[in-house]
Amino acid sequence: MRKILLLLFTFLTINIYSQDNITNSRDISDDSRKISTTNSRDISDDSRKISTTNSREISDDSRKIFNGYDGGMMLHLGYVSTDVKPLNYKAKGITKGIGGAIRFHFGKHYRIGTEGYVSTLKLMDNGSYMKTFWAGLTNDFYWNFGKFMPYAGITIGGGALTDCFIFEGDNHDWISENNVVINKNPFIAIDPIIGCDYCLTDAMHITIKFDYLLGFGNENLYFPTGPRVYIGFIFFH
């Protein structure tokens, strides 16, 4: 009888121990599943948040209207000519000068702003000249191709042409001259432009552009026309 009781006690003990192990393993499995599920949900939520944030930032950039501004100074050279009919004189030669521009960026490809220049054509090697000043509203479209940024546009504004013709003597002495003609006329300026920037950095470009300034005014305006080439540094903000 004792043997039978010992066998029953041993069997019950082994059975209880095995059930405890099974319960513990189930608990561990359930906990690991919960942890895995929680972690995967957290990772999924984080990735969704990051994706949503990035998409919102991209959307905000694409919806941005004002995208900063740029400005700088440029030197220029050109060749111009005109017939000054009242004086029966053909004015032609190299004109040179300086000026600058400031432009505001809207969207991804459009700029609008203002620019102004002065350009002087020296004549007859005696102090005679034709000096052209103009300024106006400039706007252009630009595109980005790596380090290069080509652009094309037009400036519309106004200016003044000042002429000084010395037909006797020169401006190198203090003797009054008798045969001198000085004339000044305003004009409406229309200036088509085309050019290209090279991006040295995001904030600084070197630019080269070409234009062909046209001036329209009264019958006494004899406007020198021809191409000009400009070079200068442009700073972006």
PDB file of N, CA and C in Angstrom, residues 70-72 74 100-106 109-117 134-142 151-158 189-195 209-211 230 234:
ATOM      1  N   ASP A  70      17.976  88.189 -54.503  1.00  0.00           N
ATOM      2  CA  ASP A  70      19.381  88.263 -54.863  1.00  0.00           C
ATOM      3  C   ASP A  70      19.697  89.664 -55.348  1.00  0.00           C
ATOM      4  N   GLY A  71      20.968  89.994 -55.354  1.00  0.00           N
ATOM      5  CA  GLY A  71      21.390  91.305 -55.824  1.00  0.00           C
ATOM      6  C   GLY A  71      22.890  91.361 -55.992  1.00  0.00           C
ATOM      7  N   GLY A  72      23.349  92.323 -56.802  1.00  0.00           N
ATOM      8  CA  GLY A  72      24.780  92.457 -57.018  1.00  0.00           C
ATOM      9  C   GLY A  72      25.090  93.540 -58.028  1.00  0.00           C
ATOM     10  N   MET A  74      27.438  94.752 -61.594  1.00  0.00           N
ATOM     11  CA  MET A  74      27.984  94.233 -62.839  1.00  0.00           C
ATOM     12  C   MET A  74      28.700  95.335 -63.612  1.00  0.00           C
ATOM     13  N   GLY A 100      23.760  97.752 -61.326  1.00  0.00           N
ATOM     14  CA  GLY A 100      23.405  96.635 -60.468  1.00  0.00           C
ATOM     15  C   GLY A 100      21.929  96.341 -60.489  1.00  0.00           C
ATOM     16  N   ALA A 101      21.572  95.267 -59.802  1.00  0.00           N
ATOM     17  CA  ALA A 101      20.176  94.822 -59.789  1.00  0.00           C
ATOM     18  C   ALA A 101      19.861  94.172 -58.457  1.00  0.00           C
ATOM     19  N   ILE A 102      18.579  94.204 -58.096  1.00  0.00           N
ATOM     20  CA  ILE A 102      18.059  93.429 -56.978  1.00  0.00           C
ATOM     21  C   ILE A 102      16.748  92.800 -57.443  1.00  0.00           C
ATOM     22  N   ARG A 103      16.597  91.505 -57.149  1.00  0.00           N
ATOM     23  CA  ARG A 103      15.427  90.770 -57.642  1.00  0.00           C
ATOM     24  C   ARG A 103      14.873  89.863 -56.548  1.00  0.00           C
ATOM     25  N   PHE A 104      13.556  89.716 -56.527  1.00  0.00           N
ATOM     26  CA  PHE A 104      12.868  88.888 -55.539  1.00  0.00           C
ATOM     27  C   PHE A 104      12.329  87.641 -56.235  1.00  0.00           C
ATOM     28  N   HIS A 105      12.490  86.499 -55.585  1.00  0.00           N
ATOM     29  CA  HIS A 105      12.152  85.212 -56.176  1.00  0.00           C
ATOM     30  C   HIS A 105      10.745  84.779 -55.747  1.00  0.00           C
ATOM     31  N   PHE A 106       9.940  84.395 -56.731  1.00  0.00           N
ATOM     32  CA  PHE A 106       8.600  83.889 -56.468  1.00  0.00           C
ATOM     33  C   PHE A 106       8.434  82.554 -57.182  1.00  0.00           C
ATOM     34  N   HIS A 109      10.797  79.545 -60.439  1.00  0.00           N
ATOM     35  CA  HIS A 109      11.464  79.968 -61.667  1.00  0.00           C
ATOM     36  C   HIS A 109      11.318  81.445 -62.013  1.00  0.00           C
ATOM     37  N   TYR A 110      10.683  82.248 -61.171  1.00  0.00           N
ATOM     38  CA  TYR A 110      10.389  83.633 -61.560  1.00  0.00           C
ATOM     39  C   TYR A 110      11.034  84.616 -60.597  1.00  0.00           C
ATOM     40  N   ARG A 111      11.606  85.694 -61.180  1.00  0.00           N
ATOM     41  CA  ARG A 111      12.187  86.782 -60.382  1.00  0.00           C
ATOM     42  C   ARG A 111      11.668  88.119 -60.907  1.00  0.00           C
ATOM     43  N   ILE A 112      11.485  89.056 -60.009  1.00  0.00           N
ATOM     44  CA  ILE A 112      11.087  90.407 -60.384  1.00  0.00           C
ATOM     45  C   ILE A 112      11.785  91.385 -59.437  1.00  0.00           C
ATOM     46  N   GLY A 113      12.208  92.513 -59.987  1.00  0.00           N
ATOM     47  CA  GLY A 113      12.921  93.485 -59.172  1.00  0.00           C
ATOM     48  C   GLY A 113      13.213  94.744 -59.962  1.00  0.00           C
ATOM     49  N   THR A 114      14.339  95.350 -59.664  1.00  0.00           N
ATOM     50  CA  THR A 114      14.709  96.587 -60.341  1.00  0.00           C
ATOM     51  C   THR A 114      16.206  96.571 -60.629  1.00  0.00           C
ATOM     52  N   GLU A 115      16.617  97.289 -61.664  1.00  0.00           N
ATOM     53  CA  GLU A 115      18.021  97.417 -62.005  1.00  0.00           C
ATOM     54  C   GLU A 115      18.279  98.782 -62.619  1.00  0.00           C
ATOM     55  N   GLY A 116      19.528  99.200 -62.604  1.00  0.00           N
ATOM     56  CA  GLY A 116      19.895 100.480 -63.179  1.00  0.00           C
ATOM     57  C   GLY A 116      21.359 100.503 -63.572  1.00  0.00           C
ATOM     58  N   TYR A 117      21.673 101.208 -64.671  1.00  0.00           N
ATOM     59  CA  TYR A 117      23.034 101.238 -65.198  1.00  0.00           C
ATOM     60  C   TYR A 117      23.341 102.610 -65.792  1.00  0.00           C
ATOM     61  N   TRP A 134      19.907 104.450 -67.517  1.00  0.00           N
ATOM     62  CA  TRP A 134      18.546 103.890 -67.524  1.00  0.00           C
ATOM     63  C   TRP A 134      18.333 103.018 -66.290  1.00  0.00           C
ATOM     64  N   ALA A 135      17.069 102.888 -65.913  1.00  0.00           N
ATOM     65  CA  ALA A 135      16.664 102.041 -64.788  1.00  0.00           C
ATOM     66  C   ALA A 135      15.225 101.617 -65.017  1.00  0.00           C
ATOM     67  N   GLY A 136      14.841 100.538 -64.375  1.00  0.00           N
ATOM     68  CA  GLY A 136      13.467 100.099 -64.568  1.00  0.00           C
ATOM     69  C   GLY A 136      13.143  98.813 -63.845  1.00  0.00           C
ATOM     70  N   LEU A 137      11.961  98.326 -64.123  1.00  0.00           N
ATOM     71  CA  LEU A 137      11.455  97.079 -63.555  1.00  0.00           C
ATOM     72  C   LEU A 137      11.953  95.924 -64.404  1.00  0.00           C
ATOM     73  N   THR A 138      12.666  95.011 -63.767  1.00  0.00           N
ATOM     74  CA  THR A 138      13.192  93.855 -64.477  1.00  0.00           C
ATOM     75  C   THR A 138      12.506  92.586 -63.996  1.00  0.00           C
ATOM     76  N   ASN A 139      12.267  91.673 -64.897  1.00  0.00           N
ATOM     77  CA  ASN A 139      11.731  90.364 -64.507  1.00  0.00           C
ATOM     78  C   ASN A 139      12.252  89.322 -65.481  1.00  0.00           C
ATOM     79  N   ASP A 140      12.459  88.125 -64.955  1.00  0.00           N
ATOM     80  CA  ASP A 140      12.978  87.047 -65.806  1.00  0.00           C
ATOM     81  C   ASP A 140      12.547  85.698 -65.265  1.00  0.00           C
ATOM     82  N   PHE A 141      12.759  84.695 -66.081  1.00  0.00           N
ATOM     83  CA  PHE A 141      12.550  83.303 -65.705  1.00  0.00           C
ATOM     84  C   PHE A 141      13.906  82.609 -65.695  1.00  0.00           C
ATOM     85  N   TYR A 142      14.115  81.746 -64.703  1.00  0.00           N
ATOM     86  CA  TYR A 142      15.401  81.063 -64.579  1.00  0.00           C
ATOM     87  C   TYR A 142      15.172  79.576 -64.322  1.00  0.00           C
ATOM     88  N   TYR A 151      18.976  82.184 -67.594  1.00  0.00           N
ATOM     89  CA  TYR A 151      17.787  83.002 -67.396  1.00  0.00           C
ATOM     90  C   TYR A 151      17.549  83.876 -68.620  1.00  0.00           C
ATOM     91  N   ALA A 152      16.320  84.329 -68.763  1.00  0.00           N
ATOM     92  CA  ALA A 152      15.939  85.219 -69.864  1.00  0.00           C
ATOM     93  C   ALA A 152      14.781  86.083 -69.403  1.00  0.00           C
ATOM     94  N   GLY A 153      14.792  87.355 -69.816  1.00  0.00           N
ATOM     95  CA  GLY A 153      13.733  88.258 -69.379  1.00  0.00           C
ATOM     96  C   GLY A 153      13.791  89.590 -70.094  1.00  0.00           C
ATOM     97  N   ILE A 154      13.197  90.586 -69.462  1.00  0.00           N
ATOM     98  CA  ILE A 154      13.132  91.918 -70.056  1.00  0.00           C
ATOM     99  C   ILE A 154      13.047  92.968 -68.953  1.00  0.00           C
ATOM    100  N   THR A 155      13.649  94.116 -69.220  1.00  0.00           N
ATOM    101  CA  THR A 155      13.550  95.275 -68.329  1.00  0.00           C
ATOM    102  C   THR A 155      12.807  96.388 -69.049  1.00  0.00           C
ATOM    103  N   ILE A 156      11.848  96.985 -68.368  1.00  0.00           N
ATOM    104  CA  ILE A 156      11.083  98.101 -68.923  1.00  0.00           C
ATOM    105  C   ILE A 156      11.181  99.265 -67.944  1.00  0.00           C
ATOM    106  N   GLY A 157      11.582 100.409 -68.458  1.00  0.00           N
ATOM    107  CA  GLY A 157      11.747 101.563 -67.579  1.00  0.00           C
ATOM    108  C   GLY A 157      11.995 102.829 -68.371  1.00  0.00           C
ATOM    109  N   GLY A 158      12.909 103.633 -67.879  1.00  0.00           N
ATOM    110  CA  GLY A 158      13.215 104.889 -68.549  1.00  0.00           C
ATOM    111  C   GLY A 158      14.599 105.367 -68.195  1.00  0.00           C
ATOM    112  N   ALA A 189      12.833 103.026 -71.954  1.00  0.00           N
ATOM    113  CA  ALA A 189      13.787 101.941 -72.170  1.00  0.00           C
ATOM    114  C   ALA A 189      13.083 100.590 -72.212  1.00  0.00           C
ATOM    115  N   ILE A 190      13.415  99.810 -73.235  1.00  0.00           N
ATOM    116  CA  ILE A 190      12.999  98.407 -73.325  1.00  0.00           C
ATOM    117  C   ILE A 190      14.262  97.596 -73.587  1.00  0.00           C
ATOM    118  N   ASP A 191      14.540  96.681 -72.671  1.00  0.00           N
ATOM    119  CA  ASP A 191      15.838  96.010 -72.691  1.00  0.00           C
ATOM    120  C   ASP A 191      15.679  94.497 -72.544  1.00  0.00           C
ATOM    121  N   PRO A 192      15.650  93.742 -73.643  1.00  0.00           N
ATOM    122  CA  PRO A 192      15.624  92.273 -73.535  1.00  0.00           C
ATOM    123  C   PRO A 192      16.980  91.750 -73.074  1.00  0.00           C
ATOM    124  N   ILE A 193      16.957  90.746 -72.210  1.00  0.00           N
ATOM    125  CA  ILE A 193      18.192  90.213 -71.640  1.00  0.00           C
ATOM    126  C   ILE A 193      18.190  88.687 -71.680  1.00  0.00           C
ATOM    127  N   ILE A 194      19.397  88.141 -71.747  1.00  0.00           N
ATOM    128  CA  ILE A 194      19.589  86.694 -71.649  1.00  0.00           C
ATOM    129  C   ILE A 194      20.938  86.479 -70.971  1.00  0.00           C
ATOM    130  N   GLY A 195      21.034  85.470 -70.101  1.00  0.00           N
ATOM    131  CA  GLY A 195      22.285  85.273 -69.398  1.00  0.00           C
ATOM    132  C   GLY A 195      22.341  83.945 -68.682  1.00  0.00           C
ATOM    133  N   LYS A 209      25.729  88.155 -68.723  1.00  0.00           N
ATOM    134  CA  LYS A 209      24.476  88.361 -69.444  1.00  0.00           C
ATOM    135  C   LYS A 209      24.705  89.269 -70.644  1.00  0.00           C
ATOM    136  N   PHE A 210      23.759  89.210 -71.574  1.00  0.00           N
ATOM    137  CA  PHE A 210      23.784  90.027 -72.784  1.00  0.00           C
ATOM    138  C   PHE A 210      22.458  90.773 -72.890  1.00  0.00           C
ATOM    139  N   ASP A 211      22.529  91.988 -73.426  1.00  0.00           N
ATOM    140  CA  ASP A 211      21.288  92.729 -73.655  1.00  0.00           C
ATOM    141  C   ASP A 211      21.397  93.545 -74.941  1.00  0.00           C
ATOM    142  N   TYR A 230      27.654  91.825 -69.886  1.00  0.00           N
ATOM    143  CA  TYR A 230      27.807  92.173 -68.469  1.00  0.00           C
ATOM    144  C   TYR A 230      28.440  91.009 -67.725  1.00  0.00           C
ATOM    145  N   ILE A 234      26.696  88.006 -57.998  1.00  0.00           N
ATOM    146  CA  ILE A 234      25.345  88.100 -57.470  1.00  0.00           C
ATOM    147  C   ILE A 234      25.284  87.318 -56.161  1.00  0.00           C
TER     148      ILE A 234
END
